[in-house]
PDB file of C-alpha atoms in Angstrom:
ATOM      1  CA  PRO A 120       0.105   0.037   0.075  1.00 49.00           C
ATOM      2  CA  ARG A 121       2.647   2.471   0.635  1.00 50.00           C
ATOM      3  CA  CYS A 122       4.200   2.174  -2.703  1.00 52.00           C
ATOM      4  CA  LEU A 123       1.062   3.130  -4.254  1.00 50.00           C
ATOM      5  CA  ALA A 124       0.644   6.004  -2.184  1.00 50.00           C
ATOM      6  CA  GLU A 125       3.801   7.499  -3.084  1.00 52.00           C
ATOM      7  CA  PRO A 126       2.939   7.995  -6.892  1.00 52.00           C
ATOM      8  CA  THR A 127      -0.450   9.482  -6.114  1.00 54.00           C
ATOM      9  CA  ARG A 128       1.171  12.279  -3.932  1.00 56.00           C
ATOM     10  CA  GLY A 129       3.629  12.903  -6.627  1.00 55.00           C
ATOM     11  CA  VAL A 130       1.014  13.252  -9.318  1.00 50.00           C
ATOM     12  CA  THR A 131      -1.072  15.263  -7.160  1.00 58.00           C
ATOM     13  CA  ALA A 132       2.034  17.861  -6.218  1.00 55.00           C
ATOM     14  CA  MET A 133       2.900  17.765 -10.253  1.00 54.00           C
ATOM     15  CA  ALA A 134      -0.796  18.481 -11.252  1.00 51.00           C
ATOM     16  CA  SER A 135      -0.928  21.437  -8.509  1.00 52.00           C
ATOM     17  CA  ARG A 136       2.509  22.701 -10.113  1.00 51.00           C
ATOM     18  CA  ILE A 137       1.023  22.691 -13.744  1.00 50.00           C
ATOM     19  CA  ALA A 138      -1.912  24.385 -12.381  1.00 46.00           C
ATOM     20  CA  VAL A 139      -0.026  27.234 -10.791  1.00 42.00           C
ATOM     21  CA  VAL A 140       1.985  27.599 -13.778  1.00 41.00           C
ATOM     22  CA  VAL A 141      -0.947  27.711 -16.358  1.00 43.00           C
ATOM     23  CA  ALA A 142      -2.871  30.356 -13.709  1.00 43.00           C
ATOM     24  CA  SER A 143       0.033  32.736 -13.797  1.00 40.00           C
ATOM     25  CA  LEU A 144       0.587  32.580 -17.247  1.00 39.00           C
ATOM     26  CA  ILE A 145      -3.532  33.458 -17.757  1.00 42.00           C
ATOM     27  CA  GLY A 146      -2.813  36.003 -15.549  1.00 38.00           C
ATOM     28  CA  VAL A 147       0.194  37.589 -17.036  1.00 35.00           C
ATOM     29  CA  GLN A 148      -1.543  37.838 -20.444  1.00 37.00           C
ATOM     30  CA  ALA A 149      -4.529  39.522 -18.742  1.00 38.00           C
ATOM     31  CA  LEU A 150      -2.453  41.891 -16.881  1.00 37.00           C
ATOM     32  CA  SER A 151      -0.324  42.855 -19.749  1.00 39.00           C
ATOM     33  CA  GLY A 152      -3.498  44.034 -21.807  1.00 46.00           C
ATOM     34  CA  SER A 153      -2.316  42.825 -25.051  1.00 52.00           C
ATOM     35  CA  GLY A 154      -2.301  39.762 -26.885  1.00 54.00           C
ATOM     36  CA  TYR A 155      -4.345  38.129 -29.572  1.00 53.00           C
ATOM     37  CA  ASP A 156      -7.787  36.865 -28.666  1.00 61.00           C
ATOM     38  CA  PRO A 157      -9.298  34.814 -31.542  1.00 62.00           C
ATOM     39  CA  SER A 158     -12.714  35.463 -29.836  1.00 72.00           C
ATOM     40  CA  LYS A 159     -12.206  39.150 -30.807  1.00 68.00           C
ATOM     41  CA  PRO A 160     -10.525  39.193 -33.897  1.00 69.00           C
ATOM     42  CA  ASP A 161      -8.783  42.720 -35.273  1.00 79.00           C
ATOM     43  CA  GLU A 162      -6.376  44.033 -37.268  1.00 89.00           C
ATOM     44  CA  PRO A 163      -3.440  45.704 -35.816  1.00 93.00           C
ATOM     45  CA  PHE A 164      -2.233  47.574 -38.609  1.00 95.00           C
ATOM     46  CA  ASP A 165      -5.549  49.105 -38.852  1.00 94.00           C
ATOM     47  CA  ALA A 166      -4.963  50.252 -35.074  1.00 94.00           C
ATOM     48  CA  ALA A 167      -1.677  51.519 -35.787  1.00 95.00           C
ATOM     49  CA  SER A 168      -2.831  53.657 -38.887  1.00 95.00           C
ATOM     50  CA  GLN A 169      -5.779  55.081 -37.032  1.00 96.00           C
ATOM     51  CA  ALA A 170      -3.601  56.238 -34.341  1.00 96.00           C
ATOM     52  CA  LEU A 171      -0.965  57.508 -36.591  1.00 96.00           C
ATOM     53  CA  SER A 172      -3.835  59.290 -38.568  1.00 97.00           C
ATOM     54  CA  ALA A 173      -4.873  60.935 -35.064  1.00 97.00           C
ATOM     55  CA  TRP A 174      -1.388  62.098 -34.527  1.00 96.00           C
ATOM     56  CA  ILE A 175      -0.877  63.481 -38.071  1.00 97.00           C
ATOM     57  CA  LYS A 176      -4.166  65.277 -37.886  1.00 96.00           C
ATOM     58  CA  GLU A 177      -3.392  66.523 -34.084  1.00 95.00           C
ATOM     59  CA  GLU A 178      -6.333  64.739 -32.606  1.00 95.00           C
ATOM     60  CA  VAL A 179      -3.888  63.257 -30.249  1.00 94.00           C
ATOM     61  CA  GLU A 180      -1.033  65.491 -29.378  1.00 93.00           C
ATOM     62  CA  VAL A 181       2.241  64.247 -29.805  1.00 94.00           C
ATOM     63  CA  PRO A 182       5.049  65.805 -27.346  1.00 94.00           C
ATOM     64  CA  ARG A 183       6.741  67.905 -29.687  1.00 93.00           C
ATOM     65  CA  LYS A 184       7.215  71.370 -31.132  1.00 91.00           C
ATOM     66  CA  LYS A 185       4.721  72.367 -33.587  1.00 91.00           C
ATOM     67  CA  ASP A 186       7.000  72.801 -36.453  1.00 93.00           C
ATOM     68  CA  GLY A 187       5.021  70.868 -39.264  1.00 93.00           C
ATOM     69  CA  TRP A 188       6.539  67.707 -38.735  1.00 96.00           C
ATOM     70  CA  GLN A 189       3.673  65.802 -40.312  1.00 97.00           C
ATOM     71  CA  THR A 190       4.613  66.892 -43.988  1.00 97.00           C
ATOM     72  CA  SER A 191       8.142  65.780 -43.472  1.00 97.00           C
ATOM     73  CA  PHE A 192       6.827  62.567 -42.034  1.00 97.00           C
ATOM     74  CA  CYS A 193       4.577  61.954 -44.690  1.00 97.00           C
ATOM     75  CA  HIS A 194       6.900  62.862 -47.774  1.00 97.00           C
ATOM     76  CA  CYS A 195       9.299  60.264 -45.978  1.00 97.00           C
ATOM     77  CA  VAL A 196       6.875  57.827 -45.888  1.00 97.00           C
ATOM     78  CA  GLN A 197       5.772  58.309 -49.152  1.00 95.00           C
ATOM     79  CA  ASN A 198       9.265  58.067 -50.809  1.00 95.00           C
ATOM     80  CA  GLY A 199      10.039  54.890 -49.134  1.00 95.00           C
ATOM     81  CA  ASN A 200      10.322  51.551 -50.570  1.00 94.00           C
ATOM     82  CA  ILE A 201       8.821  47.913 -49.733  1.00 94.00           C
ATOM     83  CA  ALA A 202       8.778  44.792 -50.985  1.00 89.00           C
ATOM     84  CA  SER A 203       6.106  44.249 -53.751  1.00 82.00           C
ATOM     85  CA  TRP A 204       5.188  41.570 -55.980  1.00 76.00           C
ATOM     86  CA  PHE A 205       8.236  41.667 -58.507  1.00 77.00           C
ATOM     87  CA  GLN A 206      10.488  44.284 -57.080  1.00 83.00           C
ATOM     88  CA  TYR A 207      10.647  47.099 -54.557  1.00 89.00           C
ATOM     89  CA  ALA A 208       8.020  49.393 -54.879  1.00 89.00           C
ATOM     90  CA  SER A 209       6.816  52.758 -53.432  1.00 91.00           C
ATOM     91  CA  ALA A 210       4.993  52.418 -50.106  1.00 92.00           C
ATOM     92  CA  GLN A 211       2.188  54.307 -51.905  1.00 90.00           C
ATOM     93  CA  TYR A 212       1.159  50.979 -52.881  1.00 90.00           C
ATOM     94  CA  VAL A 213      -0.207  50.353 -49.374  1.00 93.00           C
ATOM     95  CA  VAL A 214      -0.270  54.040 -48.124  1.00 95.00           C
ATOM     96  CA  ASP A 215      -3.456  55.464 -49.500  1.00 95.00           C
ATOM     97  CA  THR A 216      -3.289  58.916 -47.566  1.00 96.00           C
ATOM     98  CA  CYS A 217      -0.467  60.770 -45.628  1.00 97.00           C
ATOM     99  CA  ASN A 218      -1.232  64.504 -45.114  1.00 96.00           C
ATOM    100  CA  ALA A 219      -2.063  66.703 -41.950  1.00 95.00           C
ATOM    101  CA  HIS A 220      -5.775  67.473 -43.398  1.00 95.00           C
ATOM    102  CA  ASP A 221      -6.910  63.731 -44.028  1.00 96.00           C
ATOM    103  CA  GLY A 222      -4.548  61.842 -41.877  1.00 96.00           C
ATOM    104  CA  PHE A 223      -2.994  58.360 -42.472  1.00 97.00           C
ATOM    105  CA  VAL A 224      -4.840  55.692 -44.342  1.00 96.00           C
ATOM    106  CA  LEU A 225      -3.318  52.369 -44.759  1.00 95.00           C
ATOM    107  CA  ARG A 226      -4.399  49.691 -47.035  1.00 93.00           C
ATOM    108  CA  SER A 227      -4.322  47.094 -44.887  1.00 90.00           C
ATOM    109  CA  GLY A 228      -6.373  44.520 -46.718  1.00 88.00           C
ATOM    110  CA  HIS A 229      -3.131  44.317 -49.221  1.00 88.00           C
ATOM    111  CA  MET A 230      -1.552  42.713 -46.287  1.00 90.00           C
ATOM    112  CA  GLN A 231      -4.184  40.339 -44.986  1.00 89.00           C
ATOM    113  CA  ASP A 232      -2.956  37.116 -45.795  1.00 90.00           C
ATOM    114  CA  ARG A 233       0.472  37.950 -44.309  1.00 92.00           C
ATOM    115  CA  HIS A 234       0.195  34.865 -42.216  1.00 88.00           C
ATOM    116  CA  VAL A 235       0.259  32.336 -44.868  1.00 90.00           C
ATOM    117  CA  GLU A 236       1.608  34.614 -48.153  1.00 91.00           C
ATOM    118  CA  PRO A 237       5.435  35.171 -47.690  1.00 93.00           C
ATOM    119  CA  LEU A 238       5.459  38.214 -49.968  1.00 92.00           C
ATOM    120  CA  GLN A 239       2.574  39.845 -47.976  1.00 93.00           C
ATOM    121  CA  ALA A 240       4.532  39.570 -44.697  1.00 94.00           C
ATOM    122  CA  MET A 241       7.566  41.106 -46.541  1.00 94.00           C
ATOM    123  CA  MET A 242       5.146  44.233 -47.568  1.00 94.00           C
ATOM    124  CA  ALA A 243       3.666  44.373 -43.871  1.00 95.00           C
ATOM    125  CA  CYS A 244       7.097  44.099 -42.236  1.00 96.00           C
ATOM    126  CA  ASP A 245       8.740  46.646 -44.537  1.00 96.00           C
ATOM    127  CA  THR A 246       5.534  49.000 -44.021  1.00 96.00           C
ATOM    128  CA  LEU A 247       6.288  48.958 -40.265  1.00 96.00           C
ATOM    129  CA  LYS A 248       9.850  49.663 -40.868  1.00 96.00           C
ATOM    130  CA  VAL A 249       9.214  52.526 -43.377  1.00 97.00           C
ATOM    131  CA  ILE A 250       6.999  54.304 -40.526  1.00 97.00           C
ATOM    132  CA  SER A 251       9.665  53.342 -37.644  1.00 97.00           C
ATOM    133  CA  TYR A 252      12.313  54.819 -39.736  1.00 96.00           C
ATOM    134  CA  CYS A 253      10.384  57.963 -40.695  1.00 97.00           C
ATOM    135  CA  LEU A 254       9.080  58.497 -37.041  1.00 97.00           C
ATOM    136  CA  SER A 255      12.773  58.326 -35.793  1.00 96.00           C
ATOM    137  CA  HIS A 256      13.824  60.881 -38.394  1.00 96.00           C
ATOM    138  CA  GLU A 257      10.978  63.325 -38.424  1.00 96.00           C
ATOM    139  CA  ALA A 258       9.060  62.938 -34.844  1.00 95.00           C
ATOM    140  CA  PRO A 259      11.251  60.960 -32.368  1.00 96.00           C
ATOM    141  CA  GLU A 260       9.090  62.096 -29.715  1.00 95.00           C
ATOM    142  CA  ALA A 261       6.327  59.885 -31.180  1.00 96.00           C
ATOM    143  CA  LEU A 262       8.200  56.514 -31.012  1.00 96.00           C
ATOM    144  CA  PRO A 263       7.169  55.854 -27.617  1.00 96.00           C
ATOM    145  CA  MET A 264       3.821  56.078 -28.678  1.00 96.00           C
ATOM    146  CA  TRP A 265       4.483  54.058 -31.683  1.00 97.00           C
ATOM    147  CA  GLN A 266       6.334  51.376 -30.453  1.00 96.00           C
ATOM    148  CA  PRO A 267       3.280  49.191 -28.537  1.00 95.00           C
ATOM    149  CA  MET A 268       1.125  49.563 -31.765  1.00 95.00           C
ATOM    150  CA  CYS A 269       4.165  48.783 -33.980  1.00 96.00           C
ATOM    151  CA  ASN A 270       5.147  45.533 -31.522  1.00 95.00           C
ATOM    152  CA  ASP A 271       1.339  44.412 -31.755  1.00 94.00           C
ATOM    153  CA  ALA A 272       1.443  44.444 -35.502  1.00 94.00           C
ATOM    154  CA  HIS A 273       5.081  43.299 -35.634  1.00 93.00           C
ATOM    155  CA  TYR A 274       4.114  39.847 -33.970  1.00 92.00           C
ATOM    156  CA  THR A 275       1.512  39.186 -36.716  1.00 92.00           C
ATOM    157  CA  VAL A 276       4.034  39.169 -39.444  1.00 94.00           C
ATOM    158  CA  PRO A 277       5.975  36.137 -39.715  1.00 92.00           C
ATOM    159  CA  SER A 278       9.876  36.486 -39.657  1.00 92.00           C
ATOM    160  CA  CYS A 279       9.618  40.518 -39.488  1.00 95.00           C
ATOM    161  CA  ASP A 280      12.758  42.148 -38.036  1.00 94.00           C
ATOM    162  CA  VAL A 281      11.558  45.602 -37.493  1.00 95.00           C
ATOM    163  CA  ALA A 282      13.030  47.686 -34.812  1.00 94.00           C
ATOM    164  CA  CYS A 283       9.699  49.325 -33.655  1.00 94.00           C
ATOM    165  CA  SER A 284      11.597  51.747 -31.224  1.00 90.00           C
ATOM    166  CA  GLY A 285      13.273  53.524 -34.396  1.00 78.00           C
ATOM    167  CA  ALA A 286      15.630  52.817 -37.353  1.00 55.00           C
ATOM    168  CA  VAL A 287      18.734  54.105 -37.165  1.00 50.00           C
ATOM    169  CA  HIS A 288      20.667  56.206 -39.775  1.00 47.00           C
ATOM    170  CA  VAL A 289      23.027  54.226 -41.861  1.00 48.00           C
ATOM    171  CA  ALA A 290      26.490  55.602 -42.649  1.00 46.00           C
ATOM    172  CA  SER A 291      27.070  56.294 -46.300  1.00 45.00           C
ATOM    173  CA  GLY A 292      29.771  54.409 -47.806  1.00 47.00           C
ATOM    174  CA  ASN A 293      32.337  56.978 -47.947  1.00 51.00           C
ATOM    175  CA  ILE A 294      32.112  57.735 -44.461  1.00 55.00           C
ATOM    176  CA  ALA A 295      32.248  54.169 -43.455  1.00 55.00           C
ATOM    177  CA  ALA A 296      35.170  53.682 -45.639  1.00 53.00           C
ATOM    178  CA  MET A 297      36.902  56.694 -44.145  1.00 53.00           C
ATOM    179  CA  LEU A 298      36.197  55.481 -40.628  1.00 57.00           C
ATOM    180  CA  MET A 299      37.551  52.213 -41.225  1.00 59.00           C
ATOM    181  CA  ALA A 300      40.622  53.639 -42.703  1.00 56.00           C
ATOM    182  CA  VAL A 301      41.033  55.457 -39.510  1.00 58.00           C
ATOM    183  CA  VAL A 302      40.913  52.709 -37.597  1.00 63.00           C
ATOM    184  CA  ALA A 303      43.075  50.491 -39.523  1.00 62.00           C
ATOM    185  CA  ALA A 304      45.830  53.257 -39.408  1.00 61.00           C
ATOM    186  CA  ALA A 305      45.132  53.651 -35.529  1.00 63.00           C
ATOM    187  CA  ALA A 306      45.886  50.153 -35.234  1.00 62.00           C
ATOM    188  CA  ALA A 307      48.905  49.981 -37.338  1.00 64.00           C
ATOM    189  CA  ASN A 308      50.349  52.967 -35.067  1.00 65.00           C
ATOM    190  CA  PHE A 309      49.899  50.636 -32.115  1.00 65.00           C
ATOM    191  CA  ALA A 310      51.371  47.533 -33.573  1.00 64.00           C
TER     192      ALA A 310
END
């Protein structure tokens, strides 16, 4: 009888541990306020687009001086390139509208099958990259507002490597080559 009691206590202890872990995971997701709920489907790209639109139309204030950043941001987005069906193409393929009067309208329907269509996933990821890049250069104060929405959209795009906190400037070839030459010369002097 003693041999049978030991495994029962072990099973009971293991079951209670599993219950605690599952309950804590459910609690963490509920507390975080984010996460996909299949019973309430939504499109995070629509939410991100609507937020950008409110910022551009100044319905929601971006903590920044009023210097017309919206126009520069829109020009940046409209001049951005994203993956397209046969080549890189203008972001205007998915950005219908971007101006201070009408706001920001994203054609998210072009990316609705991003879960199963790799090219639509690339387009969606590139769209997030263009917006993050343009905000980081034209209105960096908006990045803390943008990051949670970008992250929500990012997690719906397979293999997307966007930096939602902002894309960094990339040095041009001449500057990078000059910097490498200076480092090489300094290393040669110390050798």
